[in-house]
Short mmCIF file of C-alpha atoms in Angstrom, two decimals:
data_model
loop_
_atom_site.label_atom_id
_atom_site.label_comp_id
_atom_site.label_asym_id
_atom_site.label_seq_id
_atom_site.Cartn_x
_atom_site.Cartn_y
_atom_site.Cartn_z
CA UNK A 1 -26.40 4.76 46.79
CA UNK A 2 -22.79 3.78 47.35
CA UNK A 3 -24.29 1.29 50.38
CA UNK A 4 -26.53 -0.14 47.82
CA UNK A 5 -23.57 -0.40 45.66
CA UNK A 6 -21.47 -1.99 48.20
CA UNK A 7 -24.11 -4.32 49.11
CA UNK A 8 -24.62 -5.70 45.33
CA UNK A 9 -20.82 -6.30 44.90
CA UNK A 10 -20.78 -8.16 48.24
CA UNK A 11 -24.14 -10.12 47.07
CA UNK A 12 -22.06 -10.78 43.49
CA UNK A 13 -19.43 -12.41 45.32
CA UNK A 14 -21.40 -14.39 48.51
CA UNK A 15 -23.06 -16.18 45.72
CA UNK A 16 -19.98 -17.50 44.00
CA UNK A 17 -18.46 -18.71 47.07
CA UNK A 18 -21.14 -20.70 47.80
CA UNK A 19 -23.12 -18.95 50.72
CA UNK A 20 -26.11 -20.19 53.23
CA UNK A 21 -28.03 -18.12 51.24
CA UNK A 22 -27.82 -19.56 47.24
CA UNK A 23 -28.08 -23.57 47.22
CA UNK A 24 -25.38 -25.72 46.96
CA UNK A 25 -26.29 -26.97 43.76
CA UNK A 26 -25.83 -23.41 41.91
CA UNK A 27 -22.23 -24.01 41.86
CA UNK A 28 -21.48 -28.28 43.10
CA UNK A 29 -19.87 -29.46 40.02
CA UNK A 30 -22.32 -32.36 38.58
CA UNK A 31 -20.86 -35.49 40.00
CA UNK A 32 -21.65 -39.49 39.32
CA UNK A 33 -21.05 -40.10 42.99
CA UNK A 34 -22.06 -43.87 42.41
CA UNK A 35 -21.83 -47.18 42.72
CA UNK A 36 -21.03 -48.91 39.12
CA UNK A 37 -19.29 -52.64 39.24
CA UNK A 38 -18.47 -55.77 36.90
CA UNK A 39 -17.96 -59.67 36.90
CA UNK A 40 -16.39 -61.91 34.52
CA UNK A 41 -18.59 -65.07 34.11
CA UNK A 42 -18.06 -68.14 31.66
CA UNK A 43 -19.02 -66.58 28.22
CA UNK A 44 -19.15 -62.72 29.28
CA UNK A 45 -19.45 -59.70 31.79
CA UNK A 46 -22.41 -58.50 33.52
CA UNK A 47 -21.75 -54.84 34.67
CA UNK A 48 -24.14 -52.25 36.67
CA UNK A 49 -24.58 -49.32 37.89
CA UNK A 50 -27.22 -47.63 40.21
CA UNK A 51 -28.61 -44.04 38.32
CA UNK A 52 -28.31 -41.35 40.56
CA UNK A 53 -26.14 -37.83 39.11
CA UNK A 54 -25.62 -35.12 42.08
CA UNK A 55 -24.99 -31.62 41.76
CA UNK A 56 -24.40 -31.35 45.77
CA UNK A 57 -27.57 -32.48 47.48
CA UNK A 58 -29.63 -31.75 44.44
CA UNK A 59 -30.06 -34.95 42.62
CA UNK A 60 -29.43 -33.83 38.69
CA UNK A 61 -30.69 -37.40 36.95
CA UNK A 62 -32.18 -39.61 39.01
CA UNK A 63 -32.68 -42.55 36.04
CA UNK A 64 -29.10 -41.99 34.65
CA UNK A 65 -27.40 -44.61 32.25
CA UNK A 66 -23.73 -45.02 33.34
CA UNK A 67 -23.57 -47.82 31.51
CA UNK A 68 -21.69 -46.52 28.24
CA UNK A 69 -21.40 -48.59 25.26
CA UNK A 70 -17.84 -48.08 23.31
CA UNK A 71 -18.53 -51.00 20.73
CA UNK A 72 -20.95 -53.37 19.97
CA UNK A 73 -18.95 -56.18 22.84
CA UNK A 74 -17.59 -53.17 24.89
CA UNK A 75 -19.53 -51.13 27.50
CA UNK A 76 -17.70 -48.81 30.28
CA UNK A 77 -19.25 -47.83 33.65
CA UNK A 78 -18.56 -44.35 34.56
CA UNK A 79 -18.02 -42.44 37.97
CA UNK A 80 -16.66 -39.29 39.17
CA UNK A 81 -17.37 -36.10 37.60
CA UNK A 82 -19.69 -36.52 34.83
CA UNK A 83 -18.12 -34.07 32.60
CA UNK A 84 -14.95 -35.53 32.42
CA UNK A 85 -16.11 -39.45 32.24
CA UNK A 86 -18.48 -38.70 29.14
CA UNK A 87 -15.18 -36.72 27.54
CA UNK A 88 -13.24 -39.52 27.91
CA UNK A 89 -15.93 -42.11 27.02
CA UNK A 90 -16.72 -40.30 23.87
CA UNK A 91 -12.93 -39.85 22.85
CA UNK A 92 -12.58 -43.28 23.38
CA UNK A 93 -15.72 -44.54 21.37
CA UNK A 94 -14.12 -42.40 18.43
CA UNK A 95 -10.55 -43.48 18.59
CA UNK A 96 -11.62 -47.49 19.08
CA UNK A 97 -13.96 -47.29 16.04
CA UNK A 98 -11.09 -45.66 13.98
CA UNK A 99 -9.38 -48.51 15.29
CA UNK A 100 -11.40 -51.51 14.48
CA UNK A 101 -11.56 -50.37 10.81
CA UNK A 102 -8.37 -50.46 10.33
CA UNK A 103 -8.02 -53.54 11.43
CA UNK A 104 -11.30 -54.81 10.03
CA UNK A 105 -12.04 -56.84 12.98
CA UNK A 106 -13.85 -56.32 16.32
CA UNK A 107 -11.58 -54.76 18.90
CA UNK A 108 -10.03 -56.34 22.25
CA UNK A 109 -11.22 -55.32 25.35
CA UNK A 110 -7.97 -54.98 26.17
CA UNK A 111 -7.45 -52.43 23.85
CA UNK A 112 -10.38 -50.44 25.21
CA UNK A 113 -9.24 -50.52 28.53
CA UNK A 114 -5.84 -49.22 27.37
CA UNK A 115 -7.16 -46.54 25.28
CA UNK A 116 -8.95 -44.94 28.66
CA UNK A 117 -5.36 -45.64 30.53
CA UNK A 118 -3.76 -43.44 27.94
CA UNK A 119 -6.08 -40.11 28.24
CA UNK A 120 -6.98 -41.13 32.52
CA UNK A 121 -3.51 -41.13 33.11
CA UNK A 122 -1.85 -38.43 30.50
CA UNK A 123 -4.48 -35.90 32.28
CA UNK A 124 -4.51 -37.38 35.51
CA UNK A 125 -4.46 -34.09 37.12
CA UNK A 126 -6.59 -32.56 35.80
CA UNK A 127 -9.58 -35.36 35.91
CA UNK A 128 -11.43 -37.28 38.37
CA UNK A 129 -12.31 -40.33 36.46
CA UNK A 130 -12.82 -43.59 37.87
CA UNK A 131 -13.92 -45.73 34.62
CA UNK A 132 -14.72 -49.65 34.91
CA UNK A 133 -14.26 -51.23 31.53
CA UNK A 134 -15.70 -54.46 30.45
CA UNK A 135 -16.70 -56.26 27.60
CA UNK A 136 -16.32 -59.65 25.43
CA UNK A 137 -13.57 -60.12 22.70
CA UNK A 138 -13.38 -63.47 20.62
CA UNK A 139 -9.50 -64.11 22.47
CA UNK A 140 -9.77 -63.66 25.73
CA UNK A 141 -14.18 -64.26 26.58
CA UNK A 142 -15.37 -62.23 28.94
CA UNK A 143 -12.88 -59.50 30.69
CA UNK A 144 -13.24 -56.67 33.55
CA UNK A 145 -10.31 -53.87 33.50
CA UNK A 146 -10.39 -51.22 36.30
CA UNK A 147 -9.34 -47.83 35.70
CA UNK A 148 -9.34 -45.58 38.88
CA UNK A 149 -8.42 -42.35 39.79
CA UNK A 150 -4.74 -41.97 38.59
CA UNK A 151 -4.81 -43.83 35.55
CA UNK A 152 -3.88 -47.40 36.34
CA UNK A 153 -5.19 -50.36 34.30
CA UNK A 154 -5.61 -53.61 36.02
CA UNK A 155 -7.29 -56.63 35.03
CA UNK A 156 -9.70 -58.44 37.49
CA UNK A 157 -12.86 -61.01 37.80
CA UNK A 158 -14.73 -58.40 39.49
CA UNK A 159 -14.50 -54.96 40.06
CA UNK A 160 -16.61 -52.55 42.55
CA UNK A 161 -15.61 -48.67 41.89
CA UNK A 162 -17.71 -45.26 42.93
CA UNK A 163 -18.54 -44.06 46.13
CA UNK A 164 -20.72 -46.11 47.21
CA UNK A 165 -18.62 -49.22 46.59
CA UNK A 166 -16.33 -48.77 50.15
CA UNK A 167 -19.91 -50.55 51.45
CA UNK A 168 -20.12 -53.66 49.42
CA UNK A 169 -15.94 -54.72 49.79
CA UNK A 170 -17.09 -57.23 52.30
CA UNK A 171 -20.23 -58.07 50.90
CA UNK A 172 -18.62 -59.11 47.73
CA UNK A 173 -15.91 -60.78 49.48
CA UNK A 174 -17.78 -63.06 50.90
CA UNK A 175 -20.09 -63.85 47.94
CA UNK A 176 -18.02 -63.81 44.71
CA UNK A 177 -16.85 -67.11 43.45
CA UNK A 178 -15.39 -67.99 40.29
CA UNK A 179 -17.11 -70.06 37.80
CA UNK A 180 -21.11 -68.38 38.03
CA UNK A 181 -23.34 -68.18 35.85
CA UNK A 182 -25.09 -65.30 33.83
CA UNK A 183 -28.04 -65.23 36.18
CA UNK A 184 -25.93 -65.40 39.06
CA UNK A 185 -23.64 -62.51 38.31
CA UNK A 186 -26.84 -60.82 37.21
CA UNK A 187 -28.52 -61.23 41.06
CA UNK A 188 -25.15 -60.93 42.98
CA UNK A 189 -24.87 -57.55 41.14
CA UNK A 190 -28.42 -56.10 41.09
CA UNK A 191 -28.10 -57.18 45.41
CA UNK A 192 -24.36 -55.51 45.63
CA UNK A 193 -25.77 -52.26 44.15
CA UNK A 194 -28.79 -52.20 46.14
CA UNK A 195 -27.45 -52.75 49.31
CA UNK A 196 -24.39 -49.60 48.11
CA UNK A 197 -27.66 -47.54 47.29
CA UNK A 198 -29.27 -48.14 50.81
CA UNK A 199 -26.13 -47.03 52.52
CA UNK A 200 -24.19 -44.58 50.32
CA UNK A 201 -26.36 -41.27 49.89
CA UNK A 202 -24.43 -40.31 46.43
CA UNK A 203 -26.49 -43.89 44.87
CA UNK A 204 -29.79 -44.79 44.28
CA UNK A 205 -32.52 -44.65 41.88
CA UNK A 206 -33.09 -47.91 39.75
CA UNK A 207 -30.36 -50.66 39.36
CA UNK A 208 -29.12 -50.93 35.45
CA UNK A 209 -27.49 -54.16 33.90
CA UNK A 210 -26.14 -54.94 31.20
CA UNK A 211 -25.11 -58.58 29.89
CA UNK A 212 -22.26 -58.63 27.36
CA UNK A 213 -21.45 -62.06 25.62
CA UNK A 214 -20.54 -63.20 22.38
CA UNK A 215 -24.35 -63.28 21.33
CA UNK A 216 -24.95 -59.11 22.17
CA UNK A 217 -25.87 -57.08 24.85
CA UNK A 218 -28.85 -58.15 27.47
CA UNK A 219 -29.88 -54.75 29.05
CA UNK A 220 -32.10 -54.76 32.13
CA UNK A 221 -33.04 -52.23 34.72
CA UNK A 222 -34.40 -53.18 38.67
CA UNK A 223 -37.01 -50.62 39.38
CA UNK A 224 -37.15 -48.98 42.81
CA UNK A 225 -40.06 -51.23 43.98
CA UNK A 226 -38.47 -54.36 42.43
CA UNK A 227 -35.45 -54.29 44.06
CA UNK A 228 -34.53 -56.92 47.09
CA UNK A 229 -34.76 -55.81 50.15
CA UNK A 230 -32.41 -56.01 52.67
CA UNK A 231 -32.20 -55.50 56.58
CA UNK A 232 -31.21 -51.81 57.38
CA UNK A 233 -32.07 -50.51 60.87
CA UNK B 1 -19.49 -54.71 66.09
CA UNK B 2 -22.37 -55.95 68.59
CA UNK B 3 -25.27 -58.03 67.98
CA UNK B 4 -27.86 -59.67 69.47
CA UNK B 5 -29.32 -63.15 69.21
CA UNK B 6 -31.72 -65.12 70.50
CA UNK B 7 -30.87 -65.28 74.43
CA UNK B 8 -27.73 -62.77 74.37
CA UNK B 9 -24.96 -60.94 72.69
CA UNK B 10 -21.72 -61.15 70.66
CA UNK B 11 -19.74 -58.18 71.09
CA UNK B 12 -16.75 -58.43 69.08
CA UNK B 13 -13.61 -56.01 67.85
CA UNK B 14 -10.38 -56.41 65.96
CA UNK B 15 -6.67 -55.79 67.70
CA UNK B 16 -4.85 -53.29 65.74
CA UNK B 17 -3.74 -49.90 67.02
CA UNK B 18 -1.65 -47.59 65.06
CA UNK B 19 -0.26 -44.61 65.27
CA UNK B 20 -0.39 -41.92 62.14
CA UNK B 21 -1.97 -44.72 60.18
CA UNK B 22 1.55 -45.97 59.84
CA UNK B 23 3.17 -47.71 62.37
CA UNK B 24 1.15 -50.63 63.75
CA UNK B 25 1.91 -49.57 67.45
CA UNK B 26 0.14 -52.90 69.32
CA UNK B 27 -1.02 -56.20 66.88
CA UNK B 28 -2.92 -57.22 70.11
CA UNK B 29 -4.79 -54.76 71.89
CA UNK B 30 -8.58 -56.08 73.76
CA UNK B 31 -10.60 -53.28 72.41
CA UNK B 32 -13.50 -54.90 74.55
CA UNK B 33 -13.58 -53.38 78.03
CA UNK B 34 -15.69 -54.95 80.60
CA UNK B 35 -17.83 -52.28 82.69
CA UNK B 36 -19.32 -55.50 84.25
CA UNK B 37 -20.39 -58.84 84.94
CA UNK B 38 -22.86 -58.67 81.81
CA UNK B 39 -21.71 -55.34 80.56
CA UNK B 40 -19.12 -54.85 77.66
CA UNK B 41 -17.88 -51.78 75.36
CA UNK B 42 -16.20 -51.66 72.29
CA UNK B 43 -13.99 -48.31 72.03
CA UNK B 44 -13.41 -46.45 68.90
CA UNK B 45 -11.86 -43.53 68.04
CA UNK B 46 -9.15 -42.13 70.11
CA UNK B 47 -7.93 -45.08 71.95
CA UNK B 48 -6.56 -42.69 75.02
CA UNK B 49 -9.75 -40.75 75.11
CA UNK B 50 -12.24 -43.84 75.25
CA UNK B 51 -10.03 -45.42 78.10
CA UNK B 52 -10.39 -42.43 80.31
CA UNK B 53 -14.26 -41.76 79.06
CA UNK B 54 -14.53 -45.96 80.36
CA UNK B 55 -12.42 -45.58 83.46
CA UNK B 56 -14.90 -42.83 84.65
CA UNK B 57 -18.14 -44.47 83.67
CA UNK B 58 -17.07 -47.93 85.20
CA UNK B 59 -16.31 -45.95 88.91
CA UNK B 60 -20.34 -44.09 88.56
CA UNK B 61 -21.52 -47.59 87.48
CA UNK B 62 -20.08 -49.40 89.85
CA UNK B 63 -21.05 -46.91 92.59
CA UNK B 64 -24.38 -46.28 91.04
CA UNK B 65 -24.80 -50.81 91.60
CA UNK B 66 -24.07 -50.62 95.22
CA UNK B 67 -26.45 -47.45 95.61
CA UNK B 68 -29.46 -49.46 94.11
CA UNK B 69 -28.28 -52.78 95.58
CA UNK B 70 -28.94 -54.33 92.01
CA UNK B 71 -26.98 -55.38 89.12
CA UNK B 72 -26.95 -52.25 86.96
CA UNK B 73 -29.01 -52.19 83.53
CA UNK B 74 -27.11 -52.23 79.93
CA UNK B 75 -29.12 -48.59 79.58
CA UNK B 76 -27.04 -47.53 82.55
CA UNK B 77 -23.81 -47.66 81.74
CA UNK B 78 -24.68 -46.58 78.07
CA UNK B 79 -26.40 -43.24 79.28
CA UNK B 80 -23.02 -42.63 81.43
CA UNK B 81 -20.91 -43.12 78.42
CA UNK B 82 -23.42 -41.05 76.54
CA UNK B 83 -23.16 -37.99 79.24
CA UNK B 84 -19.58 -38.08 79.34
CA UNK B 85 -19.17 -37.81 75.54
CA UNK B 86 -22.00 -35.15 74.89
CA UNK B 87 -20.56 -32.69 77.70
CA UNK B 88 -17.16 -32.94 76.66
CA UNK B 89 -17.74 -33.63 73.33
CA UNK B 90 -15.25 -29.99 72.21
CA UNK B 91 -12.38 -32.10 73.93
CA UNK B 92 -13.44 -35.94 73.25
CA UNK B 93 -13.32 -37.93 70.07
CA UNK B 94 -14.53 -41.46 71.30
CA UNK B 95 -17.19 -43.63 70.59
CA UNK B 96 -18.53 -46.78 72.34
CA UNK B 97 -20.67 -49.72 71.56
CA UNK B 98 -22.08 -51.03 74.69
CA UNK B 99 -23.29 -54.93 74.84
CA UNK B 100 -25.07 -56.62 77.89
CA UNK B 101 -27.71 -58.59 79.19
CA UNK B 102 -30.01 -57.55 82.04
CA UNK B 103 -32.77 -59.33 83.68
CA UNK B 104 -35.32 -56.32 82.56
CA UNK B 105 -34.91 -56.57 78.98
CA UNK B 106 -32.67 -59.07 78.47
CA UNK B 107 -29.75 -58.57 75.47
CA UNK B 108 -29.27 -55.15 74.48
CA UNK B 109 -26.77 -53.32 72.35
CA UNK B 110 -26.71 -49.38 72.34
CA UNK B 111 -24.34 -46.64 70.21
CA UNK B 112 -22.80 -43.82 71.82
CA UNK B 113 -21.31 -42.16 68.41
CA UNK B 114 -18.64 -39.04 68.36
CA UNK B 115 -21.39 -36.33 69.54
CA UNK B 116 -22.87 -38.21 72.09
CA UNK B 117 -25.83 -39.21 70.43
CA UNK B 118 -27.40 -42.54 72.25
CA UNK B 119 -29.47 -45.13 70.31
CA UNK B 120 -30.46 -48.94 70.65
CA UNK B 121 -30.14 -50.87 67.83
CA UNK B 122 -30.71 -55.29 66.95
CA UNK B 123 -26.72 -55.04 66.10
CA UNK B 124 -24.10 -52.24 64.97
CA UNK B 125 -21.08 -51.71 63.17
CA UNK B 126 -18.45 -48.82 63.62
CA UNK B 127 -15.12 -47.97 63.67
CA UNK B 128 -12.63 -47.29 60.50
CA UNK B 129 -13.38 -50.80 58.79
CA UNK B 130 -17.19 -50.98 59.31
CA UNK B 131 -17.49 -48.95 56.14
CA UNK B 132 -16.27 -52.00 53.93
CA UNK B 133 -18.98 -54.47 55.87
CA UNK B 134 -22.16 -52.49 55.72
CA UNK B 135 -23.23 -54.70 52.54
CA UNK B 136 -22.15 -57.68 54.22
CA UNK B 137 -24.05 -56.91 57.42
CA UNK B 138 -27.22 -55.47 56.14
CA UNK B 139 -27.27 -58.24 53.77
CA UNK B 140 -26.05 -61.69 56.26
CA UNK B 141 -28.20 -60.00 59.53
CA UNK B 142 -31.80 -61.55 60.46
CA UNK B 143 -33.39 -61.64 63.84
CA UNK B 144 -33.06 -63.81 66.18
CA UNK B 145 -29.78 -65.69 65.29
CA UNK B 146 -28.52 -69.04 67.57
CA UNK B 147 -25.68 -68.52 69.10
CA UNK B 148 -23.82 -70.38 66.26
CA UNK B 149 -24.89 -68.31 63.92
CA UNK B 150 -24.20 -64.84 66.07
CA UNK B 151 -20.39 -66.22 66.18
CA UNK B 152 -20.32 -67.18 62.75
CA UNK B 153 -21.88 -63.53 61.42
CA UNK B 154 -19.81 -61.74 63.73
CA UNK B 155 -16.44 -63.79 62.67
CA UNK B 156 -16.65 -63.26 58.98
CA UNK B 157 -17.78 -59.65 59.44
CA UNK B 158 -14.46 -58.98 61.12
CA UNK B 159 -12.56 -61.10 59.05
CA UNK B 160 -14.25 -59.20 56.22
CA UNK B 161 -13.27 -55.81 57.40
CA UNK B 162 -9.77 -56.74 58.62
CA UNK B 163 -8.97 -57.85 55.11
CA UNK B 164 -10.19 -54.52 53.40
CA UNK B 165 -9.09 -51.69 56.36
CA UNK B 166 -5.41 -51.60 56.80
CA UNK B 167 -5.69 -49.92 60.17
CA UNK B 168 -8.01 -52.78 61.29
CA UNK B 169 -6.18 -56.76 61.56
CA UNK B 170 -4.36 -58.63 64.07
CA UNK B 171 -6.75 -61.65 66.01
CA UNK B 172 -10.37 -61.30 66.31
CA UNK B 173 -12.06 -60.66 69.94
CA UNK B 174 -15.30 -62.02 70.76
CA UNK B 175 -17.47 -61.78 73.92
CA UNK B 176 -20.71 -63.64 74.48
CA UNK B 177 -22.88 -62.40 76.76
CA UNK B 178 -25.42 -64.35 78.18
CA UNK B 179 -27.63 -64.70 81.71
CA UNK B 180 -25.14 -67.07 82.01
CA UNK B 181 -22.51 -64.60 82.36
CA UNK B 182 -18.99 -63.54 79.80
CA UNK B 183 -17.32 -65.95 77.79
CA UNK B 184 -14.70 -64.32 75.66
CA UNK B 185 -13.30 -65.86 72.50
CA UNK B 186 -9.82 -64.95 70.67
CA UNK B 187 -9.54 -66.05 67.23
CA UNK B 188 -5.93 -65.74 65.96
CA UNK B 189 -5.49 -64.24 62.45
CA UNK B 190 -4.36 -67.35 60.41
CA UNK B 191 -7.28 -69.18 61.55
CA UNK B 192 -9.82 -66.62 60.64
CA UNK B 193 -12.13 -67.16 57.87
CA UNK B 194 -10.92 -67.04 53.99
CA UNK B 195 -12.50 -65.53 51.09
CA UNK B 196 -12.45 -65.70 47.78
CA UNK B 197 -9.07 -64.07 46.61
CA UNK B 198 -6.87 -65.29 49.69
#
């Protein structure tokens, strides 16, 4: 009897330390381990994201949306853990629609992006957010802000974030220029995140767009078969 | 990186050595070590481990040559690298990329990674930048490349990686290995290629 007790106690405690014995996934925190990105064009943003959530090796959601909409001009692309990006995204959404009521007008990107600086970097210890915010405002057009780990806000034409972006620096590099069109951002995108999917093992599933100009929001999605195809020995 | 085109290789590395990932200790190192006449490896890793891993593999090549009386084989000087590094691989922490030509099956390019596993591949990137060019390459790669076009992929691949990595930079080393024989190529930093936010 007291072996079988001991045993059960030592059982209780193997499996909350994350053993050979219970799967990893029983107790990985669920992580967007990604590869989201977005790029300013004349007249608006195109941002994506490929769909895969992790809990360890398990893959949780394998057709996620990490594209979040805050307003009707103003999407966010998520990565990190999932818990904490759809906290922030949804304090965000409220405190930007208080927002634009009160000033009875649609909001600035700018102020979207500032809003997720604000709670990013007041909790910065305590999250693991990387957030890429962009959207289209009447001032400024079409605008990208990156918020990474640590709570900076920085303005740029593109921006790559997730794990799976370390792949595609060069790739993008090489291929951005300023001055593209829609259709252009929309295929140098869907190709960045499929060639981050083939190589980073925390991405994949289907490529998602969205297009964000003055007119509304052009969503798309790549499906698995559908996406270019690339050489990978 | 190595890769192959149509008649021979490009085996090409950056120049940067640090120490602690903050002192740049030499802006000029050759990374590319020649085993032999058509025979070239990239280290990686521990730069003092890889140089005594290649100073033992170029003796047993060189001795295995004279004992078959025939240039030795890109395969040969791989699988030495390949035994060194898996028998020692508790005390090493090197990889290699070998590049060559050989008569039997012409240009070649083989991996030796950290473990001492050995594989052939149509071209290969490693090292601490390679992670910021496997878009680039997967993407800009196709088979049987001109010359012209080998130097050109391999060029903006470094340049690529050296302006992402901060241990990688310096000038740009190229070898091109042909049945011709070695031709090596320095390209000094300013003159490297530019992209869009430089």
């Amino acid at each position: 009897m007291a072996a079988a007790a001991t045993m059960m106690f030592g059982q209780e405690q193997m499996v909350s330390s994350n053993n050979d014995m219970a799967p990893d996934w029983t107790s990985k925190e669920v992580s967007t381990g990604t590869t989201i990105m977005a790029v300013e064009y004349d007249g608006g943003v195109v941002v994506g994201a490929d769909s895969r959530t992790t809990t360890g090796a398990y893959i949780a959601n394998r057709v996620t949306d990490k594209l979040t909409p805050i307003h009707d001009r103003i999407f966010c692309c998520r990565s990190g853990s999932a818990a904490d990006t759809q906290a922030i995204a949804d304090m965000v959404t409220y405190q930007l629609g208080f927002h634009s009521i009160e000033l009875d007008e649609m909001p600035k990107v700018e102020t979207a992006a500032n809003l997720f600086k604000a709670s990013c970097y007041r909790y910065r210890e305590e999250l693991t957010a990387g957030i890429i915010v962009a959207g289209w405002d009447k001032r400024r057009g079409g605008q990208v802000y990156s918020v990474p780990i640590g709570g900076m806000c920085v303005r740029q034409q593109v921006s790559i974030g997730g794990s799976g972006s370390s792949y595609i620096y060069g790739f993008m590099d090489a291929n951005y220029k300023p001055g593209m069109t829609k259709e252009q951002c929309m295929e140098l995108v869907t190709n960045a995140v499929s060639l981050a999917m083939e190589r980073d093992g925390s991405s994949g599933g289907v490529v998602r767009l969205a297009a964000i100009s003055e007119s509304g929001v052009e969503r798309r999605v790549v499906l698995g078969g559908q996406l270019p195809k690339f050489f990978t020995n | 990186m190595a890769v192959t085109f149509d008649g021979g290789v490009i085996i090409g590395s950056d120049s940067r050595a640090t120490m602690g990932g903050e002192v740049v200790s030499s802006k000029t190192i050759n990374k590319l070590v020649q085993v032999h006449q058509r025979i070239f490896c990239c280290m990686a890793g521990s730069l003092a481990d890889a140089q005594a891993v290649l100073k033992t593999a170029s003796f047993q090549l060189n001795l295995h040559s004279v004992q078959m009386e025939a240039p030795p084989r890109v395969i040969a000087a791989a699988s030495l690298l390949r035994k060194l590094c898996y028998h020692n691989k508790d005390e090493l922490q090197a990889g290699f990329i070998t590049a060559g030509w050989d008569p039997q099956k012409g240009p070649q390019v083989y991996v030796v990674s950290l473990g001492g596993m050995l594989i052939s591949q149509p071209f290969t990137i490693a090292g601490s930048g390679s992670t910021y060019i496997y878009g680039y390459t997967d993407a800009k790669y196709r088979p049987h490349m001109t010359r012209e076009e080998g130097l050109q992929f391999v060029t903006n691949a470094l340049a690529l990686a050296m302006g992402r990595d901060n241990v990688s930079g310096g000038v740009a080393h190229l070898v091109v290995i042909t049945e011709e024989g070695a031709e090596h190529v320095v390209i000094p930093g300013n003159k490297l290629p530019k992209f869009h936010d430089e």
